[in-house]
């Protein structure tokens, strides 16, 4: 009869009435348990055929009957298993969920009835399918089948395999994770109450799955979560609820969303509601819940836990993710009947949750808490502020610094959201709270308190400053609270710089500056930034003074503070900063050298480290610092600052600074000259090691890339610079300047090769030659490597078309010869050049020859000396004035190198020529005698022909040509100078020579008179006491010259009177001079400068 009843059973299995389906299942079990082997053979084909039916209900019924075969006798069932199991595994991956579910239960029934040993391949196949890359349907079927199998195999088997299941939930492959998480969806249904023992192990895997990057994995985890809540919401609530609560505050928004949904499921279960009510629009105050449901939640969770859950739920209603917000709002409105009433009940817990969240390390959580608090105040303002503010104020005494930080953030949110009128009521609580927070021991709390102060200031205005800032300033004076108070000030400065700074600075800049105040100024400057622009005149003078303090600690802290100040200034404050620094370097008071040094240092530091564009400010600074190099107290610091300023300027801009550098060097040189009153002028800053390093690039860049005019200025400026540089400091720059390289400024053969290639106009050539002359004079032996090139260059320039270039070359060549060891060839070349027909070139060669013989004559051979002597014999009588003068000058220098016979021959020749009928010949002979008396007076005075020479000069004073008379007076003046220096006791000789000069003062020619006055002045400067005894001889004539109609003569007479009468030595000399000049003139002349 079983065969006939099978169709009826198949239909009954699909009946809509549960009781019918259960009765059909019981009937099937009873039938199968009584079937014989023959009966199984008859029934099995029909059931297997039913599995292939297209109608899923038929297929489902067939599977149920096959499952019922588990109740067959083992012997009969074992014969059928090879046919049943493959078919069931096929149905296990059927697209219809109901079919898969029945198949899974059928497999579970079979294993439960026959034992695992009869299904050796089933569990491995299920595990493999769970891991497969196939469809979700296949993995879902495998998971469902495995759950039934695990339930059938017992608790021990499940415990053994559970670690492997959990491990695969975090498998690298998404499909594996999906399959194993899906397993947890079915295990609660299969294992029932037994599974709750493993919730603690399983929950973390499910929560991790909620945040998975793969959507199907997340869905599987969420489905598993829903099932867990559905099955164990009441029995395992203490285990499920904490896990879900933690997930609400997770950094991952997907976990938060899923956790909110699961929390909703839990609460719905507890409250006895489905949670499926449609809630659209309406006020937040109105919910779909009832008081009874609320009481049910309190009854199950307890009031405290219920408050915690609702507080968390309320907070995430303002989540940054819209899906989380929507989910939370749905749950809230479903379980909360009256929002204002509920909030009042949970307010302490809610504030605790918000404060904790505001102090969280998660930026999203802080944002959510802030938005939640803001919404709370915005919507319920006056109703909740009396509750919120005291809670926040009290929270500041919490020992946990994170919570105190959260309080400050909460205060900011409350004050930012509440209306000004609402906050005024609570100022007595808010201001002390923020004041306390600003002095907190924890930096993070102080930082958040600063933001709260900014928000408070918007509402309270000056009241906030008046009641908070003085307290912080007072706390600065206490060693125990000074550091925290300082940081508190920093925090409020960072948010309200303009309003607070004027109240703080006057307190800190009080002189003398303490170490702490210096430190405080630096710390506050770092925060105030450009806000200091308008307070530099208050801050910088105090810091500059403190940088020179006797206490090294104060010095160092003030220096750091000043460095911070100059670097925080922006473009708008640059002018003010520069102005203050320039005031500092210009402070000429005797005791303020330290301020000049400090200002110089800051200038250099500012230009080296600032990110601002300072090229436009550099010229003024360069000029100022160069002038400061003449100050010995500040020279080193000014030099370092100058180097930093120049290095901050692009090299292509440097040539534009040449003029201002020349002017500054000139000013500095003049300052130094006024100090020294005579002698070589050196600027202290250019006597330092590497002295020229700051300014040399300016001139060198000008020589490389400048225009012709700029190159001339560069060369001249370089010469001026070298003149005020010490020889020691100049040594390391000789090669760079003369021709090779300077660090970072590669100048290949700067002057020489370019010069020879004639690329420069004559002005540039002349300037370069002048500079080289100065370099030769100062650089000395260091120039030896360049001697051949320089000599060739100078000799070539003697042929130049321009007089200035020729003159400069001749002068430079004379200087260079002092360094040379091979003079004969050079002199030979010059003598050969004298054959040139061009008088201008001959003049230049004679000038060069004069310099060579003067500087290196001792190195000449007798043959070359004789050759020079021979060639010059005729040239000294040349009709050209300049050639005659140059040749005569050379003869005077050459005299010391001549043999005695040659000397006598020269003296005899010039004496005889003095009476020539040709005035140029007479003039030449007197010029030669004058030169001899200048350079070799001892030889002339010792010669037997000395008397003849005197007579010759005496006669020449009456010559009809004033140039002859003038030259004769010059010669007599040089003779008198020699006599009074070398034979001061021979007053008779002095008187004789002086009488000639007195006569010359009365000559008809103003040039002769002026020359006589200059000669007398030179003698007076050389030996004042030796001349003043002869006042009666020259006094009357000098007095007459003071009234001379020629201005040049009158001026020369004043200078002569100043030194001859020694008028600057005191009133007794002035009174003595009144015998010859008026008292008024004597006093006026006594005030003239002596160095002229």
PDB file of N, CA and C in Angstrom, residues 276-347:
ATOM      1  N   UNK A 276       8.846  47.159  12.204  1.00  0.00           N
ATOM      2  CA  UNK A 276       8.599  47.383  10.777  1.00  0.00           C
ATOM      3  C   UNK A 276       7.599  48.507  10.524  1.00  0.00           C
ATOM      4  N   UNK A 277       7.341  49.316  11.553  1.00  0.00           N
ATOM      5  CA  UNK A 277       6.401  50.416  11.384  1.00  0.00           C
ATOM      6  C   UNK A 277       6.967  51.432  10.405  1.00  0.00           C
ATOM      7  N   UNK A 278       6.127  51.992   9.579  1.00  0.00           N
ATOM      8  CA  UNK A 278       6.542  52.974   8.571  1.00  0.00           C
ATOM      9  C   UNK A 278       6.568  54.345   9.226  1.00  0.00           C
ATOM     10  N   UNK A 279       7.778  54.922   9.373  1.00  0.00           N
ATOM     11  CA  UNK A 279       7.921  56.209  10.056  1.00  0.00           C
ATOM     12  C   UNK A 279       8.484  57.225   9.082  1.00  0.00           C
ATOM     13  N   UNK A 280       7.669  58.104   8.621  1.00  0.00           N
ATOM     14  CA  UNK A 280       8.127  59.130   7.679  1.00  0.00           C
ATOM     15  C   UNK A 280       7.722  60.493   8.208  1.00  0.00           C
ATOM     16  N   UNK A 281       8.640  61.458   8.173  1.00  0.00           N
ATOM     17  CA  UNK A 281       8.335  62.816   8.590  1.00  0.00           C
ATOM     18  C   UNK A 281       8.000  62.862  10.058  1.00  0.00           C
ATOM     19  N   UNK A 282       7.254  63.871  10.419  1.00  0.00           N
ATOM     20  CA  UNK A 282       6.846  64.012  11.816  1.00  0.00           C
ATOM     21  C   UNK A 282       7.963  64.553  12.677  1.00  0.00           C
ATOM     22  N   UNK A 283       7.616  64.920  13.871  1.00  0.00           N
ATOM     23  CA  UNK A 283       8.586  65.485  14.798  1.00  0.00           C
ATOM     24  C   UNK A 283       9.367  64.371  15.475  1.00  0.00           C
ATOM     25  N   UNK A 284      10.635  64.740  15.856  1.00  0.00           N
ATOM     26  CA  UNK A 284      11.451  63.779  16.606  1.00  0.00           C
ATOM     27  C   UNK A 284      10.848  63.497  17.968  1.00  0.00           C
ATOM     28  N   UNK A 285      10.035  64.454  18.413  1.00  0.00           N
ATOM     29  CA  UNK A 285       9.438  64.279  19.741  1.00  0.00           C
ATOM     30  C   UNK A 285       8.434  63.138  19.770  1.00  0.00           C
ATOM     31  N   UNK A 286       7.921  62.791  18.597  1.00  0.00           N
ATOM     32  CA  UNK A 286       6.870  61.783  18.517  1.00  0.00           C
ATOM     33  C   UNK A 286       7.432  60.475  18.003  1.00  0.00           C
ATOM     34  N   UNK A 287       7.175  59.361  18.699  1.00  0.00           N
ATOM     35  CA  UNK A 287       7.632  58.062  18.250  1.00  0.00           C
ATOM     36  C   UNK A 287       6.470  57.103  18.098  1.00  0.00           C
ATOM     37  N   UNK A 288       6.756  55.916  17.580  1.00  0.00           N
ATOM     38  CA  UNK A 288       5.716  54.912  17.359  1.00  0.00           C
ATOM     39  C   UNK A 288       5.601  53.954  18.528  1.00  0.00           C
ATOM     40  N   UNK A 289       6.473  54.136  19.526  1.00  0.00           N
ATOM     41  CA  UNK A 289       6.488  53.220  20.659  1.00  0.00           C
ATOM     42  C   UNK A 289       5.372  53.569  21.649  1.00  0.00           C
ATOM     43  N   UNK A 290       5.213  52.691  22.607  1.00  0.00           N
ATOM     44  CA  UNK A 290       4.236  52.922  23.680  1.00  0.00           C
ATOM     45  C   UNK A 290       4.958  52.880  25.010  1.00  0.00           C
ATOM     46  N   UNK A 291       4.301  53.406  26.026  1.00  0.00           N
ATOM     47  CA  UNK A 291       4.897  53.381  27.364  1.00  0.00           C
ATOM     48  C   UNK A 291       5.166  51.953  27.808  1.00  0.00           C
ATOM     49  N   UNK A 292       4.294  51.046  27.415  1.00  0.00           N
ATOM     50  CA  UNK A 292       4.451  49.634  27.810  1.00  0.00           C
ATOM     51  C   UNK A 292       5.721  49.053  27.216  1.00  0.00           C
ATOM     52  N   UNK A 293       5.965  49.368  25.974  1.00  0.00           N
ATOM     53  CA  UNK A 293       7.193  48.855  25.329  1.00  0.00           C
ATOM     54  C   UNK A 293       8.429  49.434  26.009  1.00  0.00           C
ATOM     55  N   UNK A 294       8.355  50.702  26.380  1.00  0.00           N
ATOM     56  CA  UNK A 294       9.477  51.319  27.093  1.00  0.00           C
ATOM     57  C   UNK A 294       9.727  50.628  28.418  1.00  0.00           C
ATOM     58  N   UNK A 295       8.613  50.331  29.140  1.00  0.00           N
ATOM     59  CA  UNK A 295       8.776  49.641  30.422  1.00  0.00           C
ATOM     60  C   UNK A 295       9.364  48.251  30.211  1.00  0.00           C
ATOM     61  N   UNK A 296       8.955  47.595  29.102  1.00  0.00           N
ATOM     62  CA  UNK A 296       9.488  46.250  28.812  1.00  0.00           C
ATOM     63  C   UNK A 296      11.001  46.298  28.620  1.00  0.00           C
ATOM     64  N   UNK A 297      11.474  47.311  27.916  1.00  0.00           N
ATOM     65  CA  UNK A 297      12.933  47.441  27.690  1.00  0.00           C
ATOM     66  C   UNK A 297      13.654  47.670  29.004  1.00  0.00           C
ATOM     67  N   UNK A 298      13.078  48.553  29.870  1.00  0.00           N
ATOM     68  CA  UNK A 298      13.703  48.821  31.170  1.00  0.00           C
ATOM     69  C   UNK A 298      13.718  47.548  32.013  1.00  0.00           C
ATOM     70  N   UNK A 299      12.623  46.802  31.953  1.00  0.00           N
ATOM     71  CA  UNK A 299      12.508  45.580  32.743  1.00  0.00           C
ATOM     72  C   UNK A 299      13.575  44.559  32.361  1.00  0.00           C
ATOM     73  N   UNK A 300      13.841  44.433  31.052  1.00  0.00           N
ATOM     74  CA  UNK A 300      14.827  43.451  30.585  1.00  0.00           C
ATOM     75  C   UNK A 300      16.257  43.966  30.737  1.00  0.00           C
ATOM     76  N   UNK A 301      16.505  45.201  30.315  1.00  0.00           N
ATOM     77  CA  UNK A 301      17.884  45.727  30.300  1.00  0.00           C
ATOM     78  C   UNK A 301      18.300  46.316  31.633  1.00  0.00           C
ATOM     79  N   UNK A 302      17.314  46.773  32.408  1.00  0.00           N
ATOM     80  CA  UNK A 302      17.646  47.553  33.582  1.00  0.00           C
ATOM     81  C   UNK A 302      17.723  49.020  33.172  1.00  0.00           C
ATOM     82  N   UNK A 303      17.379  49.916  34.084  1.00  0.00           N
ATOM     83  CA  UNK A 303      17.321  51.331  33.708  1.00  0.00           C
ATOM     84  C   UNK A 303      18.694  51.874  33.288  1.00  0.00           C
ATOM     85  N   UNK A 304      19.717  51.478  33.992  1.00  0.00           N
ATOM     86  CA  UNK A 304      21.060  52.009  33.679  1.00  0.00           C
ATOM     87  C   UNK A 304      21.509  51.593  32.287  1.00  0.00           C
ATOM     88  N   UNK A 305      21.361  50.301  31.967  1.00  0.00           N
ATOM     89  CA  UNK A 305      21.782  49.815  30.653  1.00  0.00           C
ATOM     90  C   UNK A 305      20.903  50.416  29.554  1.00  0.00           C
ATOM     91  N   UNK A 306      19.611  50.509  29.877  1.00  0.00           N
ATOM     92  CA  UNK A 306      18.708  51.113  28.887  1.00  0.00           C
ATOM     93  C   UNK A 306      19.140  52.544  28.564  1.00  0.00           C
ATOM     94  N   UNK A 307      19.535  53.308  29.630  1.00  0.00           N
ATOM     95  CA  UNK A 307      19.979  54.682  29.410  1.00  0.00           C
ATOM     96  C   UNK A 307      21.242  54.732  28.549  1.00  0.00           C
ATOM     97  N   UNK A 308      22.182  53.819  28.807  1.00  0.00           N
ATOM     98  CA  UNK A 308      23.415  53.764  28.024  1.00  0.00           C
ATOM     99  C   UNK A 308      23.125  53.480  26.558  1.00  0.00           C
ATOM    100  N   UNK A 309      22.238  52.516  26.319  1.00  0.00           N
ATOM    101  CA  UNK A 309      21.903  52.126  24.949  1.00  0.00           C
ATOM    102  C   UNK A 309      21.236  53.293  24.217  1.00  0.00           C
ATOM    103  N   UNK A 310      20.261  53.929  24.879  1.00  0.00           N
ATOM    104  CA  UNK A 310      19.555  55.039  24.228  1.00  0.00           C
ATOM    105  C   UNK A 310      20.483  56.232  24.002  1.00  0.00           C
ATOM    106  N   UNK A 311      21.429  56.470  24.941  1.00  0.00           N
ATOM    107  CA  UNK A 311      22.387  57.573  24.772  1.00  0.00           C
ATOM    108  C   UNK A 311      23.241  57.346  23.530  1.00  0.00           C
ATOM    109  N   UNK A 312      23.738  56.118  23.382  1.00  0.00           N
ATOM    110  CA  UNK A 312      24.541  55.793  22.197  1.00  0.00           C
ATOM    111  C   UNK A 312      23.706  55.937  20.936  1.00  0.00           C
ATOM    112  N   UNK A 313      22.471  55.456  21.000  1.00  0.00           N
ATOM    113  CA  UNK A 313      21.596  55.512  19.835  1.00  0.00           C
ATOM    114  C   UNK A 313      21.278  56.958  19.449  1.00  0.00           C
ATOM    115  N   UNK A 314      21.062  57.810  20.476  1.00  0.00           N
ATOM    116  CA  UNK A 314      20.761  59.217  20.188  1.00  0.00           C
ATOM    117  C   UNK A 314      21.960  59.895  19.527  1.00  0.00           C
ATOM    118  N   UNK A 315      23.141  59.547  19.995  1.00  0.00           N
ATOM    119  CA  UNK A 315      24.334  60.181  19.438  1.00  0.00           C
ATOM    120  C   UNK A 315      24.509  59.852  17.966  1.00  0.00           C
ATOM    121  N   UNK A 316      24.296  58.571  17.588  1.00  0.00           N
ATOM    122  CA  UNK A 316      24.546  58.198  16.197  1.00  0.00           C
ATOM    123  C   UNK A 316      23.406  58.633  15.272  1.00  0.00           C
ATOM    124  N   UNK A 317      22.391  59.270  15.829  1.00  0.00           N
ATOM    125  CA  UNK A 317      21.382  59.873  14.957  1.00  0.00           C
ATOM    126  C   UNK A 317      21.985  61.005  14.119  1.00  0.00           C
ATOM    127  N   UNK A 318      23.139  61.523  14.560  1.00  0.00           N
ATOM    128  CA  UNK A 318      23.815  62.597  13.803  1.00  0.00           C
ATOM    129  C   UNK A 318      25.104  62.081  13.177  1.00  0.00           C
ATOM    130  N   UNK A 319      25.165  60.793  12.891  1.00  0.00           N
ATOM    131  CA  UNK A 319      26.364  60.196  12.313  1.00  0.00           C
ATOM    132  C   UNK A 319      26.723  60.878  10.989  1.00  0.00           C
ATOM    133  N   UNK A 320      28.011  60.817  10.646  1.00  0.00           N
ATOM    134  CA  UNK A 320      28.459  61.428   9.389  1.00  0.00           C
ATOM    135  C   UNK A 320      27.946  60.663   8.174  1.00  0.00           C
ATOM    136  N   UNK A 321      27.590  59.390   8.371  1.00  0.00           N
ATOM    137  CA  UNK A 321      27.052  58.571   7.278  1.00  0.00           C
ATOM    138  C   UNK A 321      25.525  58.628   7.297  1.00  0.00           C
ATOM    139  N   UNK A 322      24.968  58.961   6.166  1.00  0.00           N
ATOM    140  CA  UNK A 322      23.504  59.105   6.100  1.00  0.00           C
ATOM    141  C   UNK A 322      22.791  57.785   6.367  1.00  0.00           C
ATOM    142  N   UNK A 323      23.370  56.657   5.921  1.00  0.00           N
ATOM    143  CA  UNK A 323      22.723  55.364   6.153  1.00  0.00           C
ATOM    144  C   UNK A 323      22.675  55.024   7.640  1.00  0.00           C
ATOM    145  N   UNK A 324      23.757  55.387   8.361  1.00  0.00           N
ATOM    146  CA  UNK A 324      23.776  55.158   9.807  1.00  0.00           C
ATOM    147  C   UNK A 324      22.734  56.060  10.474  1.00  0.00           C
ATOM    148  N   UNK A 325      22.678  57.319  10.046  1.00  0.00           N
ATOM    149  CA  UNK A 325      21.707  58.257  10.624  1.00  0.00           C
ATOM    150  C   UNK A 325      20.274  57.739  10.437  1.00  0.00           C
ATOM    151  N   UNK A 326      20.002  57.289   9.235  1.00  0.00           N
ATOM    152  CA  UNK A 326      18.646  56.806   8.942  1.00  0.00           C
ATOM    153  C   UNK A 326      18.292  55.579   9.788  1.00  0.00           C
ATOM    154  N   UNK A 327      19.245  54.665   9.893  1.00  0.00           N
ATOM    155  CA  UNK A 327      19.006  53.449  10.675  1.00  0.00           C
ATOM    156  C   UNK A 327      18.775  53.794  12.141  1.00  0.00           C
ATOM    157  N   UNK A 328      19.608  54.694  12.684  1.00  0.00           N
ATOM    158  CA  UNK A 328      19.486  55.070  14.091  1.00  0.00           C
ATOM    159  C   UNK A 328      18.174  55.793  14.352  1.00  0.00           C
ATOM    160  N   UNK A 329      17.806  56.689  13.434  1.00  0.00           N
ATOM    161  CA  UNK A 329      16.556  57.424  13.614  1.00  0.00           C
ATOM    162  C   UNK A 329      15.355  56.488  13.592  1.00  0.00           C
ATOM    163  N   UNK A 330      15.403  55.476  12.718  1.00  0.00           N
ATOM    164  CA  UNK A 330      14.311  54.510  12.634  1.00  0.00           C
ATOM    165  C   UNK A 330      14.158  53.751  13.959  1.00  0.00           C
ATOM    166  N   UNK A 331      15.295  53.291  14.481  1.00  0.00           N
ATOM    167  CA  UNK A 331      15.247  52.533  15.739  1.00  0.00           C
ATOM    168  C   UNK A 331      14.756  53.429  16.867  1.00  0.00           C
ATOM    169  N   UNK A 332      15.301  54.656  16.944  1.00  0.00           N
ATOM    170  CA  UNK A 332      14.910  55.586  18.018  1.00  0.00           C
ATOM    171  C   UNK A 332      13.405  55.841  18.007  1.00  0.00           C
ATOM    172  N   UNK A 333      12.883  56.178  16.821  1.00  0.00           N
ATOM    173  CA  UNK A 333      11.455  56.528  16.754  1.00  0.00           C
ATOM    174  C   UNK A 333      10.557  55.309  16.971  1.00  0.00           C
ATOM    175  N   UNK A 334      11.136  54.130  16.781  1.00  0.00           N
ATOM    176  CA  UNK A 334      10.336  52.910  16.985  1.00  0.00           C
ATOM    177  C   UNK A 334      10.217  52.552  18.453  1.00  0.00           C
ATOM    178  N   UNK A 335      11.262  52.826  19.228  1.00  0.00           N
ATOM    179  CA  UNK A 335      11.260  52.370  20.626  1.00  0.00           C
ATOM    180  C   UNK A 335      11.101  53.499  21.632  1.00  0.00           C
ATOM    181  N   UNK A 336      11.200  54.773  21.180  1.00  0.00           N
ATOM    182  CA  UNK A 336      11.062  55.902  22.100  1.00  0.00           C
ATOM    183  C   UNK A 336       9.737  56.597  21.823  1.00  0.00           C
ATOM    184  N   UNK A 337       8.914  56.722  22.849  1.00  0.00           N
ATOM    185  CA  UNK A 337       7.596  57.325  22.673  1.00  0.00           C
ATOM    186  C   UNK A 337       7.669  58.844  22.742  1.00  0.00           C
ATOM    187  N   UNK A 338       8.419  59.388  23.703  1.00  0.00           N
ATOM    188  CA  UNK A 338       8.478  60.834  23.912  1.00  0.00           C
ATOM    189  C   UNK A 338       9.949  61.246  24.039  1.00  0.00           C
ATOM    190  N   UNK A 339      10.480  61.882  23.010  1.00  0.00           N
ATOM    191  CA  UNK A 339      11.910  62.195  22.983  1.00  0.00           C
ATOM    192  C   UNK A 339      12.330  63.151  24.092  1.00  0.00           C
ATOM    193  N   UNK A 340      11.684  64.317  24.282  1.00  0.00           N
ATOM    194  CA  UNK A 340      12.131  65.226  25.357  1.00  0.00           C
ATOM    195  C   UNK A 340      12.134  64.571  26.733  1.00  0.00           C
ATOM    196  N   UNK A 341      11.087  63.814  26.998  1.00  0.00           N
ATOM    197  CA  UNK A 341      11.004  63.147  28.302  1.00  0.00           C
ATOM    198  C   UNK A 341      12.132  62.132  28.465  1.00  0.00           C
ATOM    199  N   UNK A 342      12.359  61.369  27.404  1.00  0.00           N
ATOM    200  CA  UNK A 342      13.412  60.347  27.452  1.00  0.00           C
ATOM    201  C   UNK A 342      14.782  60.996  27.617  1.00  0.00           C
ATOM    202  N   UNK A 343      15.028  62.093  26.883  1.00  0.00           N
ATOM    203  CA  UNK A 343      16.313  62.776  26.983  1.00  0.00           C
ATOM    204  C   UNK A 343      16.553  63.287  28.395  1.00  0.00           C
ATOM    205  N   UNK A 344      15.523  63.804  29.019  1.00  0.00           N
ATOM    206  CA  UNK A 344      15.667  64.294  30.376  1.00  0.00           C
ATOM    207  C   UNK A 344      16.072  63.160  31.314  1.00  0.00           C
ATOM    208  N   UNK A 345      15.483  61.970  31.062  1.00  0.00           N
ATOM    209  CA  UNK A 345      15.795  60.809  31.897  1.00  0.00           C
ATOM    210  C   UNK A 345      17.227  60.327  31.700  1.00  0.00           C
ATOM    211  N   UNK A 346      17.681  60.387  30.468  1.00  0.00           N
ATOM    212  CA  UNK A 346      19.014  59.814  30.169  1.00  0.00           C
ATOM    213  C   UNK A 346      20.102  60.878  30.111  1.00  0.00           C
ATOM    214  N   UNK A 347      19.800  62.146  30.441  1.00  0.00           N
ATOM    215  CA  UNK A 347      20.750  63.243  30.228  1.00  0.00           C
ATOM    216  C   UNK A 347      22.127  63.012  30.857  1.00  0.00           C
TER     217      UNK A 347
END
